Structures are given as structure tokens and as C-alpha cells.
Coordinates of C-alpha atoms in Angstrom, one line a residue:
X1 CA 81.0 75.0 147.5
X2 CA 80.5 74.1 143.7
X3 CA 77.4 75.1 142.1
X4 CA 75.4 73.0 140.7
X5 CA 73.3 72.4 137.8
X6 CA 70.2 73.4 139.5
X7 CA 71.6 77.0 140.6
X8 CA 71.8 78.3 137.3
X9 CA 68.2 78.2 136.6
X10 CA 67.0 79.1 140.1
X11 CA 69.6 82.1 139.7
X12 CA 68.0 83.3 136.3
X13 CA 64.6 82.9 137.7
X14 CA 65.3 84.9 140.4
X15 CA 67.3 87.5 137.9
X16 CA 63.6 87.5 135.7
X17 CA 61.9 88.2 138.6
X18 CA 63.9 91.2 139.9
X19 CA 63.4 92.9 136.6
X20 CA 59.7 92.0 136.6
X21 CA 58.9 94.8 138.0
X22 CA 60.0 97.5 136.1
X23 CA 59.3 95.7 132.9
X24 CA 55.6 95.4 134.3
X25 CA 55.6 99.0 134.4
X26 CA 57.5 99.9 131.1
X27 CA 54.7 98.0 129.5
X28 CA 51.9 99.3 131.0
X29 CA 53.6 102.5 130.2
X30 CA 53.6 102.1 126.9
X31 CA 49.8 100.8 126.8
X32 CA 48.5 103.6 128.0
X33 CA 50.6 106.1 126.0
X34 CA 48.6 105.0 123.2
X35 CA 45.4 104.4 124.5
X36 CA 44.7 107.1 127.5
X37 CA 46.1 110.0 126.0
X38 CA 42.9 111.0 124.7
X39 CA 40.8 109.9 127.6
X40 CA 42.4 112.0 130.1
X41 CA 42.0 115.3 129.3
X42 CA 40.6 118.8 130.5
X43 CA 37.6 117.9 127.6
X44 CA 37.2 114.3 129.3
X45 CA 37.1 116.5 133.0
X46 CA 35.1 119.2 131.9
X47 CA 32.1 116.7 130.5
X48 CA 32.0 115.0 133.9
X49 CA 32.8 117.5 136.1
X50 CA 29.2 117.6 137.4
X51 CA 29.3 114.2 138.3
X52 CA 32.8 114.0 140.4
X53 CA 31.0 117.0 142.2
X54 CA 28.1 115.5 143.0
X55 CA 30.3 112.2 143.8
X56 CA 32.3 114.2 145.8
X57 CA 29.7 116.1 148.2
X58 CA 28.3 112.2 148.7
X59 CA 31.6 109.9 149.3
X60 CA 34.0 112.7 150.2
X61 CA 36.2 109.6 151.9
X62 CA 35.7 107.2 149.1
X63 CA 36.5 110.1 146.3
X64 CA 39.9 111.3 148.3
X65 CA 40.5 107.5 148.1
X66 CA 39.8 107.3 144.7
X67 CA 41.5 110.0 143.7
X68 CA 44.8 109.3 145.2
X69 CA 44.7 105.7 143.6
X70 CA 44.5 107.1 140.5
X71 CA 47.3 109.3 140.5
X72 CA 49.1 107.4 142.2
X73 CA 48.4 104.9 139.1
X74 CA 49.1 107.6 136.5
X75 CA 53.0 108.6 138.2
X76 CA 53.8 104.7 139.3
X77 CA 53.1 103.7 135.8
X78 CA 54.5 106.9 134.2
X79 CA 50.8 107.1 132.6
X80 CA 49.4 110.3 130.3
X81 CA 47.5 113.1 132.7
X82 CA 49.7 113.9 135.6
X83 CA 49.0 117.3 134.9
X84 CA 45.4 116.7 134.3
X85 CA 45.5 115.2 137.8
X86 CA 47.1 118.0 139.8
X87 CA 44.7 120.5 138.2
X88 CA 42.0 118.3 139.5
X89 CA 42.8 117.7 143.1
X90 CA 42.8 122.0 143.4
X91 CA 39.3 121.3 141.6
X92 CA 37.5 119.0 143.6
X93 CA 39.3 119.8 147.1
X94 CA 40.4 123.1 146.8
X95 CA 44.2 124.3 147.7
X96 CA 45.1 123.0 150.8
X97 CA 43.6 119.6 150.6
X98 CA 44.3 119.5 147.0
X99 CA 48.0 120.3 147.4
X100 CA 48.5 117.5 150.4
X101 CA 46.8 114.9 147.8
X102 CA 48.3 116.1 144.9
X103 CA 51.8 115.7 146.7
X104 CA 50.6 112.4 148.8
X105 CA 50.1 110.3 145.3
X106 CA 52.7 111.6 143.2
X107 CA 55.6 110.6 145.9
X108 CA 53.8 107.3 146.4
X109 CA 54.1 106.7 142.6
X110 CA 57.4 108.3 142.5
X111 CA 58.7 105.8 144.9
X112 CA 56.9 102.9 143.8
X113 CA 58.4 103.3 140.4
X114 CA 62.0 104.1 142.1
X115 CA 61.8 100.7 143.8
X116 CA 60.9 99.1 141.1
X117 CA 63.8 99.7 138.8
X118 CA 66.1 99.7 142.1
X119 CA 65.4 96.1 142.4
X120 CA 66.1 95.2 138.9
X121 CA 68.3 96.9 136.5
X122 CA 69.6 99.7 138.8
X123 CA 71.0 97.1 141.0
X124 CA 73.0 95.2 138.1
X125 CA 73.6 99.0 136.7
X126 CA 75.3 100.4 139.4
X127 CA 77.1 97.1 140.6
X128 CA 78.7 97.6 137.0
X129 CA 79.3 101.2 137.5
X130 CA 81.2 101.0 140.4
X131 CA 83.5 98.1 139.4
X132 CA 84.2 100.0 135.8
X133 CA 86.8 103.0 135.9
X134 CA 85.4 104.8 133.2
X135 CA 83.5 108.5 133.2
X136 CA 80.6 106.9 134.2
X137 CA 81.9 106.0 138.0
X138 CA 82.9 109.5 138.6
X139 CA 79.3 110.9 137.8
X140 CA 77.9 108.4 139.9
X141 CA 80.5 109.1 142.3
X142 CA 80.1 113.0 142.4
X143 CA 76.5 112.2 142.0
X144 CA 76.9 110.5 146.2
X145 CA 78.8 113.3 147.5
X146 CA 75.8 116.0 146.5
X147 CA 72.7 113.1 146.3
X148 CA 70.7 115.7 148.4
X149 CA 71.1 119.0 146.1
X150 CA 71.0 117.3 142.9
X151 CA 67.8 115.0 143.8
X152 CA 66.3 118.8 144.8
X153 CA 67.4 120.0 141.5
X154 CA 65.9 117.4 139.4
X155 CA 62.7 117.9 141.3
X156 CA 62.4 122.0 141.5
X157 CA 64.1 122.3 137.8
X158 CA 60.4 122.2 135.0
X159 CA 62.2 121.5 132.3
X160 CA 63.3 117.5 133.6
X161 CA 60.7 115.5 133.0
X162 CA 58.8 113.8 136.1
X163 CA 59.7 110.3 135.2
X164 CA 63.6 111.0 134.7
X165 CA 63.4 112.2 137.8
X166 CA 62.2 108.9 139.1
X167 CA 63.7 106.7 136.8
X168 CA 67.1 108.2 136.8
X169 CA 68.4 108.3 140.3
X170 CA 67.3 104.3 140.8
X171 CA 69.2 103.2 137.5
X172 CA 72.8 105.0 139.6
X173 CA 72.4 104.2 143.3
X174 CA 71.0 106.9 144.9
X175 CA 69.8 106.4 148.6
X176 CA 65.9 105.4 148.9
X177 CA 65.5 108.0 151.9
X178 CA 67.0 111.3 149.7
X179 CA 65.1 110.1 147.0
X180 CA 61.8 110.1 149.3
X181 CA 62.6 113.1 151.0
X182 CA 63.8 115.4 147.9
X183 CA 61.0 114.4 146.0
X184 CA 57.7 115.0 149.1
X185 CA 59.8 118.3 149.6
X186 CA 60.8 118.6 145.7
X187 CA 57.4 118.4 144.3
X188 CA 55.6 121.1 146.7
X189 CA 56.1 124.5 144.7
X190 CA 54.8 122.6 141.6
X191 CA 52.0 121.0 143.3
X192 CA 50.6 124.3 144.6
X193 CA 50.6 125.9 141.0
X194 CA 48.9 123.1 139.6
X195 CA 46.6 122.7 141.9
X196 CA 46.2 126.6 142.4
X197 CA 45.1 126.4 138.5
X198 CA 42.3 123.9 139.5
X199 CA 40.7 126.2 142.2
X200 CA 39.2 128.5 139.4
X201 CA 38.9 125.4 136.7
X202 CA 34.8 125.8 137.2
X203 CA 34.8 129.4 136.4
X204 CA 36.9 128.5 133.1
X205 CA 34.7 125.4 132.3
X206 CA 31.8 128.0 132.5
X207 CA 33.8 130.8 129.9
X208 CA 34.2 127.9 127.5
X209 CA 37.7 127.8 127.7
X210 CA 40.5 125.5 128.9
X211 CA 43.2 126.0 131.6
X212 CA 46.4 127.8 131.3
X213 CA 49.1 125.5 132.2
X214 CA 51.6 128.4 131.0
X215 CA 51.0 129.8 134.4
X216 CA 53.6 128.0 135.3
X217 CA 56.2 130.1 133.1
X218 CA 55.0 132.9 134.4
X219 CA 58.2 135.6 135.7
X220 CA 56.3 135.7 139.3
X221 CA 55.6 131.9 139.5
X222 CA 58.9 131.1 137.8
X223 CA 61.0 133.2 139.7
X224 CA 61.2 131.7 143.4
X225 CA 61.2 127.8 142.0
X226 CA 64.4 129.1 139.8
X227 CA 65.5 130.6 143.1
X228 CA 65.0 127.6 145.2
X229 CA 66.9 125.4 142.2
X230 CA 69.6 128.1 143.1
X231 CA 69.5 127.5 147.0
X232 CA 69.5 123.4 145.9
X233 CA 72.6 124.0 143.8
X234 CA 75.0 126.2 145.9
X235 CA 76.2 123.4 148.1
X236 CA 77.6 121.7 145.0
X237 CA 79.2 125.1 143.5
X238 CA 80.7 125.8 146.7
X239 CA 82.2 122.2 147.0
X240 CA 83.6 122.6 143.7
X241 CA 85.1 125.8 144.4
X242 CA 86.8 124.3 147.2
X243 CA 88.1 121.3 145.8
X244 CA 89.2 123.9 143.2
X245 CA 90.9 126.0 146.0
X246 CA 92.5 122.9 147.9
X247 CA 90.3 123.8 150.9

């Protein structure tokens, strides 16, 4: 059946609105790159920490709410204060709870921004990819055989940044499901430093100073995530090896 003149509009609309989405959260992105970076801070926390206690002790419901909304706002729209956020879940609900919310919001955003750029220009991306023959289809194509390691990688590795982790595996076709489950599972060792940090913020609030996010970098804290980015990577070295090896 012909197309006619009508389609070619409704087919553009409907090409607008796929990338909507993303483009939403691009902007918003950029919005608050310039005007939240100085709102969300350890200073801002540390002036009203008296408040989101007391706040806290009164709507413990409403402020887990709350609290998950915004961080969830902060990763979905790739917002300044992630960090800031983790070290204030351990704050207000110590390390258990803080480390389930921590880890609740920031694969809720994670995913949210995922689908977002999966429905727009991911899906156009990797349509192209796979019907080119260039370099670019055999990443993506090695990329499918170890989705599961690599996704763990990106997750467990510091120095990728959180939203290349999210935006990245969208924009080349990854399956929704290893992204979810890489990045709930991904996220954990992180989540319990950060939010580890935030158990003793008080006692640095009261000394005047400012939490160490170095921890982090610390040989002992360090050590295991670099091992479990090891344990994530051998199933792609040892497929190598054998394709090397003709087994």
C-alpha cells in the first residue's frame, strides 16, 4: 500500500515524540548543571541538617518518600549531588536502610533515563549499527555476547562516570533486563561506602569539617570492588582466549 501525504507528518510526529524524552532530560540536565551545583552541597546539608532530623523523627514515611524522589530526580535527570545524596541516606537512615534507599533510587533513575534514550535515539542508533559493516557493528556485536560482564564492569569500575553507564548501553542495544540487574547488583559496593561515609557525617559536621569522599580510593575499600571488576571481567578474557585457541 502507497503512503500517503498524511503519513509523512504523522511519521515525523511520532519520530519527535520518541526523542522527547531524552531531549526532556538532556535539557533539564543541563539546567541544573548551572543552577544546582551550588545548592546541593555538604554546606547546603550541613545548615539544615537539624531540620531533616527533626523532619525525619516526625514523617519517617513521608521523608523515605521524599528522599527517594529526590534522588531518584537527581540520577533520572543526570542532576549535580548524586554523591551528596548517597552520603545522606547513610545520614538520616543509617547503613542498612540507607544502603536499600540509596540503591532503590539510583536504579530507578538509572533505568528511567535508560528507557528514555532506548526509545529515541538508541533505537535509530542501533537499527543503523547493525545494518552498517563497519567497526562499530562488531563492538556492538562483542558488546551482546558478554552484555552481562561488561554492564558489571561499567557499574563496579569508579572511574566511568554514572551517567555513561546509563546513557551508553541504551544508545547500542543492550537488553533492558541486564541493564536492570547489573546495575541494582552493580551499584551495591558503592552505595555502602557512600552511605557508610554518611553514618558518622554528624560527628564531622560537629569538628567543622567536611566529608572524605577519598575514602573511596582507599587500598582496603578499593581493593575488593577492583577484585569484583576482575571476577566481572574473566568471562570475557576467557572467551577471548578461546576463540584465540579455536576452542
Amino acid at each position: 500500500m502507497e503512503k500517503t501525504s498524511q503519513d509523512t507528518p504523522k511519521t515525523q510526529k511520532a519520530g519527535l515524540m520518541r526523542h522527547a524524552p531524552l531531549a526532556i532530560i538532556l535539557t533539564v540536565a543541563a539546567i541544573g548543571f548551572f543552577t544546582l551545583r551550588d545548592y546541593i552541597t555538604f554546606d547546603t546539608l550541613r545548615e539544615h541538617r537539624d531540620t531533616l532530623l527533626a523532619f525525619r523523627d516526625a514523617n519517617f514515611a513521608l521523608m523515605v518518600l521524599a528522599f527517594i524522589a529526590v534522588y531518584f530526580a537527581i540520577v533520572a535527570f543526570s542532576l549535580p549531588g548524586a554523591a551528596v545524596a548517597s552520603v545522606t541516606g547513610g545520614f538520616l537512615f543509617g547503613l542498612f536502610l540507607g544502603t536499600v534507599f540509596n540503591v532503590t533510587a539510583a536504579s530507578l533513575g538509572a533505568m528511567t533515563i535508560f528507557l528514555a534514550a532506548r526509545w529515541g535515539l538508541g533505537q535509530t542508533l542501533a537499527a543503523k549499527i547493525e545494518t552498517s559493516d563497519g567497526t562499530m557493528k562488531k563492538l556492538k556485536a562483542g558488546l551482546n555476547d558478554n552484555e552481562i560482564s561488561v554492564l558489571f564492569l561499567m557499574r563496579l569500575v569508579p572511574a566511568v562516570p554514572f551517567f555513561v553507564a546509563n546513557l551508553l548501553p541504551a544508545l547500542v542495544g543492550v537488553k533492558f533486563i541486564n541493564f536492570a540487574f547489573t546495575t541494582v547488583l552493580g551499584i551495591i559496593p558503592g552505595a555502602i561506602v557512600f552511605t557508610w561515609i554518611g553514618v558518622g557525617l554528624g560527628e564531622v559536621f560537629d569538628r567543622g569539617e567536611s566529608p572524605d569522599l577519598s575514602l573511596l580510593w582507599e587500598p582496603q575499600i578499593i581493593g575488593p570492588i577492583l577484585g569484583l571488576s576482575a571476577l566481572a571481567a574473566m568471562p570475557i578474557v576467557i572467551k577471548a582466549l578461546r576463540g584465540k585457541k579455536g576452542i
